Amino acid sequence: MPRRNKDTVVIAVPKGRILEQLSERLQRAGIPAEALTANSRKLVREDEKSGLRYLLLKPDDVPTYVEYGAADLGVVGRDVLMERNYDVLAPVDLDIGRCRMMVCGLPEESLTGERERPLRVATKFPHIAERHFRSRGIPVELIFCQGSVELAPLTGLADVIVDLVETGETLRQNGLVTLEKIADISSVLIANRAGLKLRRSAIQPILDALRD
Ligand code: PRP
């Protein structure tokens, strides 16, 4: 990888299904992003002309790269920022990656009914779930799962799940329903504090273009 000079702006982006939407969103704002959708396994994608360098990361790692300054900017779902605190600036909502953080379960499940034990909640988002049920005054036992969390109520691992719902298709195909909304989620552009000061002339136009 060529050395990063003072004009190189490094942008951390999440690998996966959001990349296509993100590439379109950036290009609509006049920011070169063709490199993001190239059919390649390269984790660093350069746009030589503009001096932009994209890092393709697991979504949960994006704020870590931005917090430590390995990237100046990053694109991340609000869910990741709600689950853990990072010392980053969150300047622009990109209005992509729209989905909802929901409590879901079997249709007969009741969140408010009497029960002899705490409600068992399976989730990849234990802090979000814990905060939500504390504010609702519902005692819970949290069970951490990495993914395919819809299986938890079907197998008796948990009573309900807290998870992202986009189209609702995963819930439908597995016989689950939404029970309660926790938050609307979308992708935001985050920035490293020092990077913004040091490379303001290169970074500010990107923020301005995305804010319009
Ligand atoms: C996410 C989420 C749901 C699904 C929701 O999972 O956890 O399972 O997408 O999308 P839908 O409402 O459009 O069906 P993802 O595909 O990211 O995989 P995961 O289960 O490994 O988290």
Coordinates of C-alpha atoms and ligand atoms in Angstrom, one line a residue:
M1 CA 0.0 0.0 0.0
P2 CA 1.5 3.4 -1.0
R3 CA 2.4 5.7 1.9
R4 CA -0.4 8.0 3.1
N5 CA 0.5 11.6 2.4
K6 CA -1.2 14.6 3.9
D7 CA -3.7 14.8 1.1
T8 CA -4.8 11.1 1.3
V9 CA -8.2 10.8 2.8
V10 CA -8.8 7.4 4.3
I11 CA -12.5 6.2 4.5
A12 CA -13.4 3.0 6.3
V13 CA -16.5 1.4 4.8
P14 CA -18.4 -1.8 5.8
K15 CA -18.1 -4.8 3.5
G16 CA -21.4 -6.4 2.5
R17 CA -24.8 -5.5 1.2
I18 CA -24.6 -1.8 2.0
L19 CA -21.7 -1.2 -0.4
E20 CA -23.7 -0.8 -3.6
Q21 CA -26.1 1.8 -2.0
L22 CA -23.1 3.6 -0.5
S23 CA -21.2 3.7 -3.8
E24 CA -24.3 5.3 -5.4
R25 CA -24.8 7.7 -2.5
L26 CA -21.2 8.9 -2.7
Q27 CA -21.2 9.3 -6.5
R28 CA -24.4 11.2 -6.4
A29 CA -22.5 13.7 -4.1
G30 CA -19.7 13.8 -6.7
I31 CA -17.3 11.7 -4.6
P32 CA -15.5 9.0 -6.7
A33 CA -16.5 5.6 -5.4
E34 CA -16.5 3.2 -8.4
A35 CA -13.7 1.3 -6.6
L36 CA -16.1 0.2 -4.0
T37 CA -18.1 -2.0 -6.3
A38 CA -15.2 -3.5 -8.3
N39 CA -15.2 -7.2 -8.3
S40 CA -12.1 -7.8 -6.2
R41 CA -10.9 -9.2 -2.9
K42 CA -8.7 -6.2 -2.3
L43 CA -9.4 -4.6 1.1
V44 CA -7.7 -1.3 0.2
R45 CA -9.2 0.4 -2.8
E46 CA -7.6 3.6 -4.1
D47 CA -9.0 6.4 -6.3
E48 CA -5.7 7.8 -7.6
K49 CA -7.0 11.0 -9.0
S50 CA -8.9 12.2 -5.9
G51 CA -6.5 10.8 -3.3
L52 CA -9.3 8.8 -1.7
R53 CA -8.4 5.5 -0.1
Y54 CA -11.2 3.1 1.0
L55 CA -10.7 0.4 3.6
L56 CA -13.2 -2.5 3.5
L57 CA -13.9 -3.7 7.0
K58 CA -16.4 -5.7 9.0
P59 CA -19.1 -3.1 10.0
D60 CA -18.3 -3.4 13.8
D61 CA -14.7 -2.5 13.1
V62 CA -15.3 0.8 11.2
P63 CA -15.6 3.1 14.3
T64 CA -12.4 1.5 15.8
Y65 CA -10.4 2.5 12.7
V66 CA -11.8 6.0 12.8
E67 CA -11.4 6.4 16.6
Y68 CA -7.7 5.5 16.4
G69 CA -7.1 7.6 13.3
A70 CA -6.2 4.7 10.9
A71 CA -9.1 6.2 8.9
D72 CA -10.2 9.8 8.7
L73 CA -13.8 9.0 7.9
G74 CA -16.0 6.0 8.3
V75 CA -19.5 4.8 7.3
V76 CA -21.4 2.9 10.0
G77 CA -24.9 2.0 11.0
R78 CA -26.3 3.9 14.0
D79 CA -26.8 0.5 15.7
V80 CA -23.1 0.0 16.0
L81 CA -22.7 3.5 17.6
M82 CA -25.7 2.8 19.9
E83 CA -24.2 -0.5 21.1
R84 CA -20.8 0.9 22.1
N85 CA -19.4 4.3 22.8
Y86 CA -16.6 5.6 20.5
D87 CA -14.8 8.8 20.6
V88 CA -15.7 10.0 17.1
L89 CA -17.6 12.8 15.5
A90 CA -20.9 11.7 13.8
P91 CA -21.4 14.6 11.4
V92 CA -23.7 13.4 8.5
D93 CA -26.7 11.0 8.2
L94 CA -26.3 9.4 4.8
D95 CA -29.9 8.3 4.5
I96 CA -29.0 4.8 3.4
G97 CA -29.1 1.4 5.1
R98 CA -32.5 2.3 6.6
C99 CA -33.9 -0.4 8.9
R100 CA -35.3 -0.7 12.5
M101 CA -34.0 -2.1 15.7
M102 CA -36.9 -4.2 17.0
V103 CA -38.0 -6.6 19.7
C104 CA -39.4 -9.7 17.8
G105 CA -40.8 -13.0 18.8
L106 CA -43.5 -15.5 18.2
P107 CA -47.0 -14.0 17.5
E108 CA -48.4 -15.3 20.9
E109 CA -45.5 -13.7 22.9
S110 CA -46.4 -11.0 25.3
L111 CA -43.9 -8.5 26.7
T112 CA -46.1 -7.2 29.5
G113 CA -47.8 -10.4 30.8
E114 CA -46.9 -11.8 34.2
R115 CA -44.0 -14.3 34.2
E116 CA -42.2 -16.2 37.0
R117 CA -38.7 -15.5 35.6
P118 CA -37.0 -12.6 33.7
L119 CA -37.8 -12.4 30.0
R120 CA -35.1 -14.2 28.0
V121 CA -33.7 -12.0 25.2
A122 CA -31.3 -13.2 22.6
T123 CA -29.4 -10.6 20.7
K124 CA -26.2 -9.4 19.1
F125 CA -26.9 -6.0 20.8
P126 CA -26.9 -6.6 24.5
H127 CA -26.4 -3.0 25.6
I128 CA -29.2 -1.7 23.4
A129 CA -31.5 -4.4 24.6
E130 CA -30.5 -3.9 28.3
R131 CA -31.2 -0.1 28.0
H132 CA -34.5 -0.6 26.3
F133 CA -35.9 -3.1 28.7
R134 CA -34.6 -1.2 31.7
S135 CA -36.5 1.9 30.5
R136 CA -39.6 -0.2 30.1
G137 CA -39.2 -1.7 33.6
I138 CA -39.1 -5.3 32.3
P139 CA -36.6 -7.6 34.0
V140 CA -34.5 -9.5 31.4
E141 CA -31.9 -12.2 31.1
L142 CA -29.7 -11.4 28.0
I143 CA -28.3 -14.2 25.9
F144 CA -25.6 -13.0 23.4
C145 CA -25.8 -14.5 19.9
Q146 CA -23.6 -13.6 16.9
G147 CA -26.2 -13.9 14.2
S148 CA -29.2 -16.0 12.8
V149 CA -30.7 -14.8 16.1
E150 CA -34.2 -15.6 14.7
L151 CA -33.6 -19.2 15.7
A152 CA -33.6 -18.4 19.4
P153 CA -37.4 -18.1 20.0
L154 CA -38.0 -21.0 17.6
T155 CA -35.8 -23.4 19.5
G156 CA -36.6 -22.2 23.1
L157 CA -33.2 -20.6 23.6
A158 CA -35.0 -17.3 24.3
D159 CA -38.5 -15.8 24.6
V160 CA -37.7 -12.8 22.2
I161 CA -34.9 -11.3 20.2
V162 CA -33.6 -7.8 19.7
D163 CA -32.4 -7.4 16.1
L164 CA -32.4 -5.3 13.0
V165 CA -35.4 -5.7 10.6
E166 CA -35.1 -4.3 7.1
T167 CA -37.7 -5.9 4.8
G168 CA -39.2 -8.2 7.5
E169 CA -38.6 -11.2 5.2
T170 CA -36.4 -13.1 7.6
L171 CA -39.0 -12.7 10.3
R172 CA -41.9 -13.8 8.0
Q173 CA -40.1 -16.8 6.7
N174 CA -39.4 -18.0 10.2
G175 CA -42.8 -17.3 11.6
L176 CA -41.9 -14.4 13.9
V177 CA -43.4 -10.9 14.2
T178 CA -42.3 -7.5 15.4
L179 CA -43.4 -6.7 19.0
E180 CA -41.9 -3.3 19.7
K181 CA -39.7 -0.7 18.0
I182 CA -36.6 0.4 19.7
A183 CA -35.1 2.8 17.1
D184 CA -34.9 3.8 13.5
I185 CA -31.5 3.0 12.1
S186 CA -29.5 4.4 9.1
S187 CA -25.9 4.8 8.1
V188 CA -23.9 7.8 9.2
L189 CA -20.6 9.2 8.3
I190 CA -18.3 9.5 11.3
A191 CA -15.0 11.4 11.5
N192 CA -11.8 11.2 13.5
R193 CA -11.4 14.4 15.5
A194 CA -7.7 15.1 14.9
G195 CA -7.9 14.1 11.2
L196 CA -10.6 16.6 10.6
K197 CA -8.4 19.4 12.0
L198 CA -5.2 18.2 10.2
R199 CA -6.7 17.5 6.8
R200 CA -9.6 19.9 6.9
S201 CA -9.0 21.2 3.4
A202 CA -9.4 17.6 2.0
I203 CA -12.1 16.4 4.3
Q204 CA -14.5 19.4 4.7
P205 CA -15.5 19.3 1.0
I206 CA -16.5 15.6 1.4
L207 CA -18.7 16.4 4.5
D208 CA -20.2 19.4 2.7
A209 CA -21.0 17.4 -0.5
L210 CA -22.8 14.7 1.6
R211 CA -24.7 17.2 3.8
D212 CA -26.4 18.8 0.7
Ligands
PRP1 C1 -29.8 -9.0 9.4 C2 -30.6 -9.1 10.6 C3 -31.8 -10.0 10.2 C4 -31.9 -9.6 8.7 C5 -33.1 -8.7 8.6 O1 -29.0 -10.2 9.4 O2 -29.9 -9.6 11.7 O3 -31.5 -11.3 10.4 O4 -30.7 -9.0 8.3 O5 -33.3 -8.4 7.2 P1 -34.7 -8.5 6.5 O6 -35.7 -7.8 7.5 O7 -34.6 -7.8 5.2 O8 -35.0 -10.0 6.4 P2 -27.8 -10.4 8.4 O9 -28.2 -10.8 7.0 O10 -26.9 -9.1 8.4 O11 -27.0 -11.6 9.0 P3 -26.8 -12.1 10.6 O12 -28.1 -13.0 10.9 O13 -25.6 -12.9 10.5 O14 -26.7 -10.9 11.5

